[in-house]
Amino acid sequence: MLLSRLFKQLAIALPLGLLAISNAQAQRDLSGVEIVPHHVSGTFYYLEGAGGNIGISIGEDGVVMIDDQFAPLTDKILAAIRQLNDGEIRFVINTHVHPDHTGGNENLGKMGIVILARDEVRVRLSASSPKDALPILTYSESITIHLNDEEVHAFPVPPAHTDGDTFIHFRDSDVIHTGDVFRTTAFPVIDTNNGGTLDGTIQALAILVGTAGPDTKIVPGHGVVSDRMDVMGFRDMVIDVAAQVEEMVVRGMSYEDVASANPTSAYNDRYGDPDRFLRAVYTELGGEL
Ligand SMILES: [Zn+2]
């Protein structure tokens, strides 16, 4: 009884703790961060810095940005973009609400750059952000921006990493920016406090596999440029772990017993600590922490 209450408290404290850590890191470390551009294909580049990978499409009509990392990095991000293109930055699309993807919104909004995101992202950002940081164009269905001879097709996916996830397919360059639904550096983060779900993660990864062709370049929220086969492997891993955990839940195993049984053992070397992912899988499949 006592133990289960303790775990409940931990489960509540954990996401807040993570947020505090990421904000503290933002305060402490960012002065040394360099923004490194990588050309992926056609009009599309991504910028590596601190936080989620920033996507940009550049050309004679200017710049379309995906996500904007943290506020203290805005000057460096803009300088990196200026090295590639001196045209107007027309739009920023937020892939989801997290501060390592939306932290620059306020700076960019004050410059008059149009911020787009799903309705859900604006609602969640409104709770903690000033007016200039909020998306002024929101959508509940797909939306396409036509610039630089590029179709920038942004479309909502089922609640996966959060309930406001968007994939952005740069159709002419054939690049998809996935936000944090797909990552190459860790197990999926299913942020249940922001509406993320296991079921939606599996569905969204299936949509990604279905949207990508064999040569499509896939840019994750965190990690390196990948392809459809990499996403299939990641999806299969999620399905494999979920199937194992489901059996354990049916057998009535406690979370501690599930964690000891180590259903992620085949993947831990690659993706690291599975605890947060496993907890989300276990609870969504009916287990009680
Ligand atoms: Zn995220």
Short mmCIF file of C-alpha atoms and ligand atoms in Angstrom, two decimals:
data_model
loop_
_atom_site.label_atom_id
_atom_site.label_comp_id
_atom_site.label_asym_id
_atom_site.label_seq_id
_atom_site.Cartn_x
_atom_site.Cartn_y
_atom_site.Cartn_z
CA MET A 1 0.00 0.00 0.00
CA LEU A 2 2.67 2.42 1.08
CA LEU A 3 4.87 1.37 -1.81
CA SER A 4 2.17 1.85 -4.40
CA ARG A 5 1.49 5.33 -3.03
CA LEU A 6 5.16 6.13 -3.25
CA PHE A 7 5.25 5.03 -6.89
CA LYS A 8 2.21 7.15 -7.66
CA GLN A 9 3.96 10.16 -6.19
CA LEU A 10 7.08 9.36 -8.17
CA ALA A 11 5.07 9.09 -11.36
CA ILE A 12 3.63 12.54 -10.75
CA ALA A 13 6.94 14.05 -9.71
CA LEU A 14 8.93 12.63 -12.60
CA PRO A 15 7.70 14.75 -15.53
CA LEU A 16 7.88 17.93 -13.47
CA GLY A 17 11.37 16.95 -12.41
CA LEU A 18 12.41 16.43 -16.02
CA LEU A 19 11.01 19.81 -16.99
CA ALA A 20 12.94 21.47 -14.19
CA ILE A 21 16.12 19.72 -15.31
CA SER A 22 15.68 20.75 -18.93
CA ASN A 23 15.02 24.36 -17.95
CA ALA A 24 18.01 24.35 -15.63
CA GLN A 25 20.15 22.97 -18.44
CA ALA A 26 18.83 25.68 -20.71
CA GLN A 27 19.92 28.33 -18.20
CA ARG A 28 23.31 26.82 -17.61
CA ASP A 29 24.68 25.37 -20.81
CA LEU A 30 23.46 27.28 -23.80
CA SER A 31 26.21 29.90 -24.05
CA GLY A 32 28.57 27.25 -25.42
CA VAL A 33 26.10 25.77 -27.90
CA GLU A 34 26.93 25.96 -31.58
CA ILE A 35 24.26 25.74 -34.24
CA VAL A 36 25.41 23.31 -36.92
CA PRO A 37 23.57 23.19 -40.25
CA HIS A 38 23.22 19.92 -42.20
CA HIS A 39 21.94 19.77 -45.77
CA VAL A 40 19.56 16.83 -46.17
CA SER A 41 18.01 17.10 -49.64
CA GLY A 42 16.66 19.74 -52.05
CA THR A 43 15.55 22.88 -50.16
CA PHE A 44 15.74 21.15 -46.78
CA TYR A 45 18.36 21.56 -44.06
CA TYR A 46 18.29 20.82 -40.38
CA LEU A 47 20.04 22.73 -37.64
CA GLU A 48 21.56 20.92 -34.71
CA GLY A 49 22.01 22.86 -31.48
CA ALA A 50 20.44 22.13 -28.09
CA GLY A 51 16.96 20.64 -28.04
CA GLY A 52 14.95 19.34 -30.96
CA ASN A 53 16.33 19.37 -34.49
CA ILE A 54 15.22 22.50 -36.37
CA GLY A 55 14.08 21.90 -39.95
CA ILE A 56 14.32 24.63 -42.58
CA SER A 57 13.28 24.88 -46.19
CA ILE A 58 15.13 27.66 -48.00
CA GLY A 59 14.93 29.19 -51.44
CA GLU A 60 14.09 32.31 -53.38
CA ASP A 61 10.82 32.84 -51.47
CA GLY A 62 12.54 32.81 -48.10
CA VAL A 63 12.52 30.40 -45.19
CA VAL A 64 10.03 28.01 -43.59
CA MET A 65 11.17 26.78 -40.16
CA ILE A 66 10.17 23.74 -38.11
CA ASP A 67 10.62 24.29 -34.36
CA ASP A 68 12.96 26.78 -32.67
CA GLN A 69 14.75 25.18 -29.66
CA PHE A 70 15.35 27.54 -26.67
CA ALA A 71 14.95 31.34 -26.44
CA PRO A 72 18.62 32.09 -25.58
CA LEU A 73 19.63 30.42 -28.87
CA THR A 74 17.45 32.52 -31.17
CA ASP A 75 20.23 34.91 -32.25
CA LYS A 76 22.57 32.05 -33.07
CA ILE A 77 19.81 30.18 -34.93
CA LEU A 78 18.99 33.25 -37.00
CA ALA A 79 22.69 33.80 -37.75
CA ALA A 80 23.00 30.17 -38.92
CA ILE A 81 19.97 30.59 -41.17
CA ARG A 82 21.40 33.85 -42.55
CA GLN A 83 24.53 31.95 -43.62
CA LEU A 84 22.28 29.89 -45.88
CA ASN A 85 19.67 32.42 -47.01
CA ASP A 86 19.05 36.12 -46.41
CA GLY A 87 15.37 36.03 -47.36
CA GLU A 88 12.42 36.55 -45.10
CA ILE A 89 11.56 33.91 -42.51
CA ARG A 90 7.92 33.41 -43.37
CA PHE A 91 6.60 30.67 -41.12
CA VAL A 92 7.51 28.55 -38.10
CA ILE A 93 5.63 25.30 -37.54
CA ASN A 94 5.78 23.77 -34.05
CA THR A 95 5.82 19.95 -34.14
CA HIS A 96 4.53 19.88 -30.52
CA VAL A 97 4.44 21.84 -27.28
CA HIS A 98 7.72 20.95 -25.53
CA PRO A 99 10.03 23.84 -24.57
CA ASP A 100 13.03 22.46 -26.48
CA HIS A 101 10.93 22.87 -29.66
CA THR A 102 8.95 26.03 -28.89
CA GLY A 103 11.30 28.01 -26.63
CA GLY A 104 12.20 30.47 -29.40
CA ASN A 105 8.56 31.21 -30.27
CA GLU A 106 8.31 34.45 -28.33
CA ASN A 107 11.40 35.94 -30.00
CA LEU A 108 10.21 34.91 -33.46
CA GLY A 109 6.62 36.00 -32.80
CA LYS A 110 7.86 39.46 -31.81
CA MET A 111 9.65 39.67 -35.17
CA GLY A 112 6.29 39.16 -36.85
CA ILE A 113 7.03 35.65 -38.08
CA VAL A 114 3.83 33.61 -38.37
CA ILE A 115 3.79 30.65 -35.96
CA LEU A 116 1.63 27.65 -36.86
CA ALA A 117 0.69 24.64 -34.75
CA ARG A 118 -2.18 22.36 -33.97
CA ASP A 119 -5.04 23.73 -31.89
CA GLU A 120 -3.90 21.51 -29.00
CA VAL A 121 -0.43 23.07 -28.97
CA ARG A 122 -1.83 26.59 -28.67
CA VAL A 123 -4.13 25.53 -25.83
CA ARG A 124 -1.28 23.93 -23.90
CA LEU A 125 1.20 26.76 -24.58
CA SER A 126 -1.40 29.33 -23.49
CA ALA A 127 -1.18 28.01 -19.94
CA SER A 128 2.43 29.10 -19.52
CA SER A 129 3.50 31.39 -22.35
CA PRO A 130 3.15 35.07 -23.25
CA LYS A 131 0.97 36.08 -26.19
CA ASP A 132 3.86 36.53 -28.62
CA ALA A 133 4.90 32.89 -28.11
CA LEU A 134 1.53 31.49 -29.19
CA PRO A 135 0.81 30.12 -32.64
CA ILE A 136 -1.44 32.59 -34.46
CA LEU A 137 -2.47 30.10 -37.14
CA THR A 138 -3.79 26.81 -35.77
CA TYR A 139 -5.15 23.79 -37.55
CA SER A 140 -6.94 20.51 -36.89
CA GLU A 141 -6.41 18.98 -40.34
CA SER A 142 -3.52 19.01 -42.77
CA ILE A 143 -2.20 22.31 -44.09
CA THR A 144 0.17 22.96 -46.99
CA ILE A 145 2.57 25.87 -47.52
CA HIS A 146 3.69 26.47 -51.11
CA LEU A 147 7.04 28.28 -51.20
CA ASN A 148 10.42 27.71 -52.85
CA ASP A 149 8.77 25.31 -55.35
CA GLU A 150 8.28 23.11 -52.31
CA GLU A 151 5.06 21.62 -50.96
CA VAL A 152 5.36 21.77 -47.19
CA HIS A 153 2.61 19.40 -46.08
CA ALA A 154 1.98 19.49 -42.32
CA PHE A 155 -0.46 16.94 -40.95
CA PRO A 156 -1.72 15.94 -37.50
CA VAL A 157 -1.14 12.39 -36.27
CA PRO A 158 -2.90 10.45 -33.48
CA PRO A 159 -1.85 11.37 -29.91
CA ALA A 160 1.63 9.81 -29.72
CA HIS A 161 4.44 11.78 -28.06
CA THR A 162 1.81 14.39 -27.07
CA ASP A 163 -1.73 15.16 -28.23
CA GLY A 164 -0.47 17.92 -30.54
CA ASP A 165 2.00 16.10 -32.78
CA THR A 166 2.48 17.09 -36.41
CA PHE A 167 4.55 15.45 -39.14
CA ILE A 168 5.81 17.77 -41.87
CA HIS A 169 6.49 16.28 -45.30
CA PHE A 170 8.57 18.43 -47.66
CA ARG A 171 7.23 16.67 -50.68
CA ASP A 172 9.51 18.04 -53.38
CA SER A 173 12.68 17.47 -51.37
CA ASP A 174 11.15 14.23 -50.04
CA VAL A 175 12.03 14.81 -46.41
CA ILE A 176 9.75 14.24 -43.40
CA HIS A 177 10.35 16.03 -40.09
CA THR A 178 8.71 13.88 -37.41
CA GLY A 179 9.01 15.93 -34.24
CA ASP A 180 9.57 13.67 -31.24
CA VAL A 181 7.27 10.80 -32.26
CA PHE A 182 10.35 9.25 -33.83
CA ARG A 183 13.83 9.53 -32.36
CA THR A 184 17.02 7.58 -32.87
CA THR A 185 18.57 8.22 -29.48
CA ALA A 186 16.13 6.78 -26.93
CA PHE A 187 13.00 4.75 -26.36
CA PRO A 188 9.82 6.62 -27.35
CA VAL A 189 8.87 9.32 -24.89
CA ILE A 190 5.13 9.01 -24.33
CA ASP A 191 4.33 12.20 -22.45
CA THR A 192 1.07 11.16 -20.83
CA ASN A 193 0.84 14.50 -19.00
CA ASN A 194 0.53 16.17 -22.41
CA GLY A 195 -1.84 13.59 -23.88
CA GLY A 196 0.68 11.16 -25.41
CA THR A 197 -0.35 7.52 -25.84
CA LEU A 198 1.18 4.15 -26.73
CA ASP A 199 -1.63 3.34 -29.14
CA GLY A 200 -1.17 6.67 -30.93
CA THR A 201 2.61 6.14 -31.05
CA ILE A 202 2.15 2.83 -32.88
CA GLN A 203 -0.44 4.38 -35.21
CA ALA A 204 1.68 7.46 -35.92
CA LEU A 205 4.75 5.35 -36.69
CA ALA A 206 2.62 3.27 -39.08
CA ILE A 207 1.49 6.50 -40.78
CA LEU A 208 5.14 7.54 -41.08
CA VAL A 209 6.08 4.22 -42.67
CA GLY A 210 3.10 4.56 -45.04
CA THR A 211 3.93 8.14 -46.01
CA ALA A 212 7.64 7.60 -46.62
CA GLY A 213 8.99 6.07 -49.80
CA PRO A 214 12.14 3.95 -49.92
CA ASP A 215 14.30 7.04 -50.53
CA THR A 216 12.55 9.48 -48.20
CA LYS A 217 14.87 11.12 -45.68
CA ILE A 218 13.37 11.11 -42.19
CA VAL A 219 14.53 13.77 -39.73
CA PRO A 220 13.71 12.85 -36.13
CA GLY A 221 13.09 15.30 -33.30
CA HIS A 222 16.29 14.03 -31.70
CA GLY A 223 18.98 12.03 -33.44
CA VAL A 224 20.21 11.54 -36.97
CA VAL A 225 18.68 11.42 -40.45
CA SER A 226 17.06 8.05 -41.01
CA ASP A 227 14.98 6.17 -43.55
CA ARG A 228 11.79 4.14 -43.70
CA MET A 229 13.55 0.93 -42.67
CA ASP A 230 14.82 2.63 -39.50
CA VAL A 231 11.28 3.72 -38.63
CA MET A 232 9.98 0.19 -39.25
CA GLY A 233 12.58 -1.16 -36.84
CA PHE A 234 11.61 1.41 -34.21
CA ARG A 235 7.91 0.64 -34.68
CA ASP A 236 8.51 -3.11 -34.46
CA MET A 237 10.45 -2.59 -31.23
CA VAL A 238 7.50 -0.68 -29.72
CA ILE A 239 5.06 -3.40 -30.82
CA ASP A 240 7.32 -6.16 -29.46
CA VAL A 241 7.69 -4.50 -26.04
CA ALA A 242 3.95 -3.73 -25.88
CA ALA A 243 3.05 -7.36 -26.69
CA GLN A 244 5.33 -8.67 -23.95
CA VAL A 245 4.07 -6.17 -21.39
CA GLU A 246 0.45 -6.89 -22.28
CA GLU A 247 0.92 -10.57 -21.42
CA MET A 248 2.53 -9.60 -18.12
CA VAL A 249 -0.37 -7.27 -17.27
CA VAL A 250 -2.85 -10.05 -18.05
CA ARG A 251 -0.91 -12.31 -15.69
CA GLY A 252 -1.33 -9.65 -12.99
CA MET A 253 2.35 -8.75 -12.66
CA SER A 254 3.25 -5.62 -10.71
CA TYR A 255 5.28 -2.89 -12.38
CA GLU A 256 8.35 -3.88 -10.37
CA ASP A 257 8.05 -7.47 -11.62
CA VAL A 258 7.61 -6.29 -15.21
CA ALA A 259 10.69 -4.08 -14.93
CA SER A 260 12.68 -7.01 -13.48
CA ALA A 261 11.53 -9.26 -16.33
CA ASN A 262 13.19 -6.69 -18.60
CA PRO A 263 11.00 -6.88 -21.72
CA THR A 264 13.23 -4.27 -23.40
CA SER A 265 16.44 -6.24 -22.86
CA ALA A 266 17.09 -6.64 -26.60
CA TYR A 267 17.05 -2.85 -27.03
CA ASN A 268 18.56 -1.38 -23.88
CA ASP A 269 22.09 -1.19 -25.30
CA ARG A 270 20.83 1.00 -28.11
CA TYR A 271 18.16 3.12 -26.41
CA GLY A 272 19.27 3.36 -22.78
CA ASP A 273 17.03 3.55 -19.72
CA PRO A 274 13.58 2.09 -20.56
CA ASP A 275 11.85 3.02 -17.28
CA ARG A 276 9.75 5.98 -18.38
CA PHE A 277 8.69 4.22 -21.60
CA LEU A 278 7.87 1.00 -19.76
CA ARG A 279 5.74 2.83 -17.19
CA ALA A 280 3.70 4.46 -19.95
CA VAL A 281 3.26 1.13 -21.76
CA TYR A 282 2.36 -0.70 -18.54
CA THR A 283 -0.27 1.82 -17.43
CA GLU A 284 -1.86 2.20 -20.87
CA LEU A 285 -2.20 -1.59 -21.12
CA GLY A 286 -4.08 -1.66 -17.81
CA GLY A 287 -1.35 -2.03 -15.22
CA GLU A 288 -1.55 0.06 -12.06
CA LEU A 289 1.54 1.76 -10.71
ZN ZN B 1 9.19 16.51 -27.12
#
